[in-house]
One Martini backbone bead per residue (centre of mass of N, CA, C, O) as a GRO file, in nm:
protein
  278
    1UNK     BB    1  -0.542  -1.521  -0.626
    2UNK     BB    2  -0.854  -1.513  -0.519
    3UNK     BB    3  -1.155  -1.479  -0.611
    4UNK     BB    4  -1.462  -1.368  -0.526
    5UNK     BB    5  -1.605  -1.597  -0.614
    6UNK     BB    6  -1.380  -1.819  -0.456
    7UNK     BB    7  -1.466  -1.688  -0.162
    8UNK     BB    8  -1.795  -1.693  -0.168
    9UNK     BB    9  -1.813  -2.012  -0.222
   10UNK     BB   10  -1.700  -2.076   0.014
   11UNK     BB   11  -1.824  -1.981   0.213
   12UNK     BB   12  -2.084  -2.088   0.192
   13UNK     BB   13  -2.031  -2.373   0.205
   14UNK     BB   14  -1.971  -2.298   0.534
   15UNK     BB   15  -2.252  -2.201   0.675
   16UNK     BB   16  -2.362  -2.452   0.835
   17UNK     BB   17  -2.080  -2.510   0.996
   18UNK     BB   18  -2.227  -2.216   1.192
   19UNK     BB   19  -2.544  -2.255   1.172
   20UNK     BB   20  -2.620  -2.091   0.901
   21UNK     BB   21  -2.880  -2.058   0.644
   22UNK     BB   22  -2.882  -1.755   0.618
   23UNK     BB   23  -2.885  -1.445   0.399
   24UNK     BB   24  -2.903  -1.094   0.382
   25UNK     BB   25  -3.015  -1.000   0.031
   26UNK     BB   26  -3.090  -0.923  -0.259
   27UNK     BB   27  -3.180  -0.982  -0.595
   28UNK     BB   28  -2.900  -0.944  -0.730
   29UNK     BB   29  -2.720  -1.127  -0.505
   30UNK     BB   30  -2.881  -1.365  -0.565
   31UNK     BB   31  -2.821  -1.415  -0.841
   32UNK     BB   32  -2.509  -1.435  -0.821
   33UNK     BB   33  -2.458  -1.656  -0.610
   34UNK     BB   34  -2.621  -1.879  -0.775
   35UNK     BB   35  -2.420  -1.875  -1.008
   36UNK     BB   36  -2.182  -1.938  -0.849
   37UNK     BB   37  -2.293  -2.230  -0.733
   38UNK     BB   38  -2.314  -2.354  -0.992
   39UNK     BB   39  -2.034  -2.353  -1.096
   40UNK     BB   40  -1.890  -2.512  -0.906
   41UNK     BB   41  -2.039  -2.765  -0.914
   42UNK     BB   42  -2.012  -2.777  -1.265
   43UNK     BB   43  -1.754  -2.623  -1.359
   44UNK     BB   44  -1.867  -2.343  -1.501
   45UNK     BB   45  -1.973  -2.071  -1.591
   46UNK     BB   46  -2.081  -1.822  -1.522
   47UNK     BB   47  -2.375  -1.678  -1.577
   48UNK     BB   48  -2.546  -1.386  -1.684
   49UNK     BB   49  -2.631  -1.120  -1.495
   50UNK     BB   50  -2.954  -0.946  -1.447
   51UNK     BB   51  -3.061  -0.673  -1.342
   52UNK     BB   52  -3.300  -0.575  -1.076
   53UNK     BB   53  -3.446  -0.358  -1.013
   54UNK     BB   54  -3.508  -0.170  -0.775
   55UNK     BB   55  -3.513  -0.156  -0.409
   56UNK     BB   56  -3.566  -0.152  -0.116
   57UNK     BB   57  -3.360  -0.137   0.150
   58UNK     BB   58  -3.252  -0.397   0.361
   59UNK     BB   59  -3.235  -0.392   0.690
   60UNK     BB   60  -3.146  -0.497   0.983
   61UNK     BB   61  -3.430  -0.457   1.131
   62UNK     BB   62  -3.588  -0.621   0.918
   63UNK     BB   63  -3.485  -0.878   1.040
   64UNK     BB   64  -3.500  -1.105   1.208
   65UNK     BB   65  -3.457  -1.258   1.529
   66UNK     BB   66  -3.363  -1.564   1.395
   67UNK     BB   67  -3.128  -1.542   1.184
   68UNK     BB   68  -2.994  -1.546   1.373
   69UNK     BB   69  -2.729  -1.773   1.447
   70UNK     BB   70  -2.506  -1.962   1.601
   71UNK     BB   71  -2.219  -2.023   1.666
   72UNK     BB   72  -1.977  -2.267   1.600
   73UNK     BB   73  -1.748  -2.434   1.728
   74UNK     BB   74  -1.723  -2.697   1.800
   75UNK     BB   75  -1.756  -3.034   1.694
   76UNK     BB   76  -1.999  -3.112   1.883
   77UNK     BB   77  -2.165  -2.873   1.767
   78UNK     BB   78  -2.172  -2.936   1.462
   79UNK     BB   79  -2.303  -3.204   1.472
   80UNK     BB   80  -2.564  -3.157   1.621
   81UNK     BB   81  -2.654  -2.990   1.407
   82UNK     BB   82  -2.664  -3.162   1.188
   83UNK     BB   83  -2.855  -3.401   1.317
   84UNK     BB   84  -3.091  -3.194   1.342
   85UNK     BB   85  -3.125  -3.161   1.074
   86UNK     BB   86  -3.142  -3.463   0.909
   87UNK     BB   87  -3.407  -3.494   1.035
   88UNK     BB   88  -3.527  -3.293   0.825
   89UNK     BB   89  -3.432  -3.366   0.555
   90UNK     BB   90  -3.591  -3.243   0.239
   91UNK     BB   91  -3.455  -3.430  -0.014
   92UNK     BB   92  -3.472  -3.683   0.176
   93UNK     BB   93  -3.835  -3.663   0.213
   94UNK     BB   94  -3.923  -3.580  -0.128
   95UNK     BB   95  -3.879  -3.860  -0.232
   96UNK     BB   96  -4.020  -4.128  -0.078
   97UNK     BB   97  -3.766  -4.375  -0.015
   98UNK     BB   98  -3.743  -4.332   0.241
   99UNK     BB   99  -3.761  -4.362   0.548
  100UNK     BB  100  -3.767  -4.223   0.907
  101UNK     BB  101  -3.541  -4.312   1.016
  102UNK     BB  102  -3.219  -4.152   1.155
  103UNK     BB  103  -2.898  -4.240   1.080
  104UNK     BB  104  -2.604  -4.100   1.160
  105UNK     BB  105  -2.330  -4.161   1.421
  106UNK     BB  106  -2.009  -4.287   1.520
  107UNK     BB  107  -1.780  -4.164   1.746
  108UNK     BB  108  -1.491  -3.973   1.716
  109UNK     BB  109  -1.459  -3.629   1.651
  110UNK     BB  110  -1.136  -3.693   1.652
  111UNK     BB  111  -1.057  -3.847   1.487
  112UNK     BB  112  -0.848  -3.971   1.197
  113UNK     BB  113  -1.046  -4.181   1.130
  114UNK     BB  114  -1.304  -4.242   0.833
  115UNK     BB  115  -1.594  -4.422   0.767
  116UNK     BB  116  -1.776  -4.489   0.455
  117UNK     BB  117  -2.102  -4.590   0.374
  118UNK     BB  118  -2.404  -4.607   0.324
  119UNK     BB  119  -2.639  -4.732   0.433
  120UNK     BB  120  -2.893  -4.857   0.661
  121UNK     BB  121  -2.998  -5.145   0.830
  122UNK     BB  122  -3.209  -5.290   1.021
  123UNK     BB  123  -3.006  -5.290   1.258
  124UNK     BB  124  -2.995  -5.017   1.270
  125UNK     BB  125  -3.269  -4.891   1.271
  126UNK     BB  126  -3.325  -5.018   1.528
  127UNK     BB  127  -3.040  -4.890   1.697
  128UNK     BB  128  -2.911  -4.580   1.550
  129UNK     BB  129  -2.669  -4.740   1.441
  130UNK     BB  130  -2.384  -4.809   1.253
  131UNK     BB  131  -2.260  -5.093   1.215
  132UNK     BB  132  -2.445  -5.371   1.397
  133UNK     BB  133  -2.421  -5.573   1.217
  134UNK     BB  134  -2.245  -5.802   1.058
  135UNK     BB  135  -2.080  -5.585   0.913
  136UNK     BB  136  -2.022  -5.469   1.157
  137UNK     BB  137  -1.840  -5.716   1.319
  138UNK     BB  138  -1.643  -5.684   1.030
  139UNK     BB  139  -1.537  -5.433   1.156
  140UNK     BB  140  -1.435  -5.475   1.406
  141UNK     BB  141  -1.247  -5.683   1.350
  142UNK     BB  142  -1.070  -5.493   1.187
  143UNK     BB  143  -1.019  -5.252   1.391
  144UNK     BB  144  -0.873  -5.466   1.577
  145UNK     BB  145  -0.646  -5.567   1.415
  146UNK     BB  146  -0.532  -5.256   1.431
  147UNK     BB  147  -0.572  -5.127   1.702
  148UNK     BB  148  -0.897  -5.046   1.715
  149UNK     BB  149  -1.189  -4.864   1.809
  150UNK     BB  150  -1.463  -4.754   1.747
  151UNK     BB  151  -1.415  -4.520   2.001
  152UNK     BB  152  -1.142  -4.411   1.749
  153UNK     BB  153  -1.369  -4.324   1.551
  154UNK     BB  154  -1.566  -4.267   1.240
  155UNK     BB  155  -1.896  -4.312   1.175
  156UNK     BB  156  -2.061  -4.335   0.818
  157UNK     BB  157  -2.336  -4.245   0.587
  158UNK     BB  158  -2.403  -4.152   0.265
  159UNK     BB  159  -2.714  -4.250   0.415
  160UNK     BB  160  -2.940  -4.144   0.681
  161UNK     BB  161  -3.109  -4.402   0.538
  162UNK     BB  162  -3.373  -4.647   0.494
  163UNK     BB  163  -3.404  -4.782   0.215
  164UNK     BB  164  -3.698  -4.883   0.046
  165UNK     BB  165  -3.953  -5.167   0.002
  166UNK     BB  166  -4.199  -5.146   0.148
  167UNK     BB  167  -4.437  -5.224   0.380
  168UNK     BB  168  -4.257  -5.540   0.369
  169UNK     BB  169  -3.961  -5.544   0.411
  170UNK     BB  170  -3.805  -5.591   0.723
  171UNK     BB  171  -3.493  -5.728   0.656
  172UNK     BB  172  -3.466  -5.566   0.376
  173UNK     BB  173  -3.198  -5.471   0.159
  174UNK     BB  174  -3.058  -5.146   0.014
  175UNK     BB  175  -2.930  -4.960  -0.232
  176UNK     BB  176  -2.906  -4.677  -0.280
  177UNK     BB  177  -2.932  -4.402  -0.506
  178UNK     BB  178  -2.833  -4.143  -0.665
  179UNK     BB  179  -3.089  -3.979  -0.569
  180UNK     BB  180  -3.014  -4.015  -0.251
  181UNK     BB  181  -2.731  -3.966  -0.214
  182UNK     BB  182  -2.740  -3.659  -0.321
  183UNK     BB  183  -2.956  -3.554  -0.077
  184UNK     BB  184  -2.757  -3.653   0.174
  185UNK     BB  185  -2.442  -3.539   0.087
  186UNK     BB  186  -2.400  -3.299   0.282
  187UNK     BB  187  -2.395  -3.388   0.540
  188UNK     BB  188  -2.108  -3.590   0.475
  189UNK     BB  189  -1.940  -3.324   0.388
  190UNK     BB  190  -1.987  -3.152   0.689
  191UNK     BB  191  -1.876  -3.373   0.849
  192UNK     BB  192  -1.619  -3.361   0.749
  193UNK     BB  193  -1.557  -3.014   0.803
  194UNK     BB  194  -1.558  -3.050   1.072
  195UNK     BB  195  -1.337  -3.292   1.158
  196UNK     BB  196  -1.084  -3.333   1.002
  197UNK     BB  197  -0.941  -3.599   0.902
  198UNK     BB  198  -0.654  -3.744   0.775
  199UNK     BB  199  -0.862  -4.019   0.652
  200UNK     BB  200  -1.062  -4.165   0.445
  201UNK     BB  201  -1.287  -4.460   0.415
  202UNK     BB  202  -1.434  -4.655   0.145
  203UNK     BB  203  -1.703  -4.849   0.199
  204UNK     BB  204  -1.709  -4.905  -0.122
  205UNK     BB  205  -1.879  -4.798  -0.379
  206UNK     BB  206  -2.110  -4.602  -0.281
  207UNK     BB  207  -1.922  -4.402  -0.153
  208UNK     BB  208  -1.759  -4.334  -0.355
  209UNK     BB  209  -1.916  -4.217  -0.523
  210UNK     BB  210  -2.029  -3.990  -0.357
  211UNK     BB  211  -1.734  -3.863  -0.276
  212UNK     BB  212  -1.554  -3.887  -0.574
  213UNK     BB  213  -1.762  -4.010  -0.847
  214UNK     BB  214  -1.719  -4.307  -0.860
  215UNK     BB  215  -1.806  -4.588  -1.050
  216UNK     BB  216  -1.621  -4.771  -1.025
  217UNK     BB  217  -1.465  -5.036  -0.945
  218UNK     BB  218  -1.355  -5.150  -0.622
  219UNK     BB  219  -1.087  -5.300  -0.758
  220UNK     BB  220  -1.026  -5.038  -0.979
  221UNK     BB  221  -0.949  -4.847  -0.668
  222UNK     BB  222  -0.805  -4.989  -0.511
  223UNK     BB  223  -0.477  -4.900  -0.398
  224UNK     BB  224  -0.551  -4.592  -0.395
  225UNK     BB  225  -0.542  -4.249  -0.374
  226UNK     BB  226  -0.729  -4.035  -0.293
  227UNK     BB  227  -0.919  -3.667  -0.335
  228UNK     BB  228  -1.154  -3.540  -0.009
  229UNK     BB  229  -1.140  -3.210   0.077
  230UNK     BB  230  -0.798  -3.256   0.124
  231UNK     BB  231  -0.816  -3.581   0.166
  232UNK     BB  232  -0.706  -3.894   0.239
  233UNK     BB  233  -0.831  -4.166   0.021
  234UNK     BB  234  -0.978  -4.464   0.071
  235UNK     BB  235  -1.076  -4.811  -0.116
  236UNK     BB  236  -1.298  -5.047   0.013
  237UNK     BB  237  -1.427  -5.349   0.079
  238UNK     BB  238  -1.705  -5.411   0.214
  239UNK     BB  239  -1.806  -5.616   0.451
  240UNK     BB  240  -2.042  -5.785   0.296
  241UNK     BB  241  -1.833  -5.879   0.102
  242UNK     BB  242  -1.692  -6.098   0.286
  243UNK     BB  243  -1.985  -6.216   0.372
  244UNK     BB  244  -1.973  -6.348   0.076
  245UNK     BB  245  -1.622  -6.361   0.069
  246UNK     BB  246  -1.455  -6.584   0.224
  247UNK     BB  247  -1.133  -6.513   0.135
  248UNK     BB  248  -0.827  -6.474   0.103
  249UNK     BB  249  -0.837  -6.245  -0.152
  250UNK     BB  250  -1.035  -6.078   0.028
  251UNK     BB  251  -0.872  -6.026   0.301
  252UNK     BB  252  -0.614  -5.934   0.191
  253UNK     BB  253  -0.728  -5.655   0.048
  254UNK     BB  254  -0.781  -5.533   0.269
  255UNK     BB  255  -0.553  -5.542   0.439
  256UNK     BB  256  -0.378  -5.379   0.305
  257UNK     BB  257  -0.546  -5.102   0.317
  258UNK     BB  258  -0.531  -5.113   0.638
  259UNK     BB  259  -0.198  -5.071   0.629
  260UNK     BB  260  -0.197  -4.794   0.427
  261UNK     BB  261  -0.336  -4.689   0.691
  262UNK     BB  262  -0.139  -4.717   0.914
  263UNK     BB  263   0.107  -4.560   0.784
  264UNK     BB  264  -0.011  -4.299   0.725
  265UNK     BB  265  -0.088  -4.281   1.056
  266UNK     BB  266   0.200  -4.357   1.193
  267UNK     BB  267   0.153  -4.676   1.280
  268UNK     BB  268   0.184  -4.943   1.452
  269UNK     BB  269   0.373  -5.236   1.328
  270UNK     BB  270   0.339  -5.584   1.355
  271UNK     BB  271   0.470  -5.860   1.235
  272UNK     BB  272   0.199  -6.013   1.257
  273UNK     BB  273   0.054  -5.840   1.079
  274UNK     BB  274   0.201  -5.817   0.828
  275UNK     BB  275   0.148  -6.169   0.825
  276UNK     BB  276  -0.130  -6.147   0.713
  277UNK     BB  277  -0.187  -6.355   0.427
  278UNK     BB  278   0.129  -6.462   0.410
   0.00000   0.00000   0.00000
């Protein structure tokens, strides 16, 4: 039976997915539930709460009429709460090294397969959406091989914002920081529990990393499932490492990946797919 601990730290974990930032508690439970969602993110047992004096209690009728927040129902509802939070992202505002568009995500909010690849591109920050650059049109023919289309996935990245070059940057492009990711991170963990897609792809090392926490190199995490938010996640390499690397021996393991997760998804495959690479 689960404990009040991991009662309240699930609780809390899913309140912004019905559109909630806060809650009103005294200062004895804000210091015990402060210890509790720290432990549960790193792990370790919570440290123990001295108790804050006595003070008056805090009322119903004192609380702000704006702090009720409204209840989320549908996943159009959760994604647009997000998508509006995310413009003003905080953590990731108070870097000072990401630029200022943000890049939220494209496809169907009912996918059953999720993409997720690192930050925004030249050609993203243009158009305001992920993936429409060279990598975006050879993931498009890769999802197109599977017999699927952009608008029945759902695509996104693990940093919501194109990372800065400085004030010359013009078209060049670079990866996310461990602090970028991570600033970032709760955006694409609650996309995630919005969607509750059947299988999550990590298009790349910065999303495994970002997702899974795997620092491993994109090579020896391919072929083998993961467990994100107790989804079934695969790792493969992004489509910008095809467009450096187009080779029979690369383009063979992606499409292997991809094949495994079509078997997940119990999609139908035609001896022509099977056959590709082969």
């Amino acid at each position: 039976m689960p404990t009040l601990r991991q009662l309240a730290t699930e609780a809390l974990s899913h309140l912004p997915e019905r559109g909630q930032t806060t809650i009103m508690v005294d200062e004895n439970a804000r210091a015990i539930l402060r210890s509790w969602m720290q432990a549960a993110r790193t792990g370790s047992p919570p440290k123990p709460v001295q108790a804050a004096p006595p003070e008056t209690p805090l009322t119903a009728a004192a609380a702000p009429a704006s702090s009720a927040a409204p209840v989320l129902q549908t996943v159009e509802e959760k994604l647009a709460w997000l998508k509006e939070r995310a413009l003003t992202w905080r953590a990731a505002r108070a870097l000072g090294t990401l630029r200022d568009t943000m890049v939220f995500a494209t496809g169907s909010p009912h996918a059953r397969l999720m993409l997720v690849g690192e930050a925004p591109g030249y050609e993203e920050e243009l158009q305001q959406e992920p993936f429409v650059g060279p990598a975006g049109q050879k993931l498009t023919q890769i999802l197109r091989a599977m017999g699927l289309s952009r608008s029945e996935v759902y695509i996104s990245n693990i940093c919501k914002f194109r990372p800065s070059l400085g004030p010359q940057q013009h078209t060049a492009n670079r990866a996310p920081s461990d602090e970028e990711i991570a600033a970032c991170l709760p955006i694409i963990q609650a996309e995630i529990r919005a969607i509750r897609p059947a299988i999550i792809l990590c298009l790349g090392g910065t999303a495994a990393r970002g997702l899974l926490g795997n620092a491993s190199s994109v090579a020896s995490q391919r072929g083998r499932w993961f467990d994100c938010q107790g989804i079934p996640t695969r790792v493969t390499y992004h489509p910008s490492y095809l467009l450096r690397n187009d080779t029979i021996t690369a383009r063979r393991a992606v499409w292997e990946d991809m094949l495994a997760i079509m078997e997940k998804l119990a999609m139908n495959i035609t001896a022509k797919q099977r056959r590709y690479f082969t």
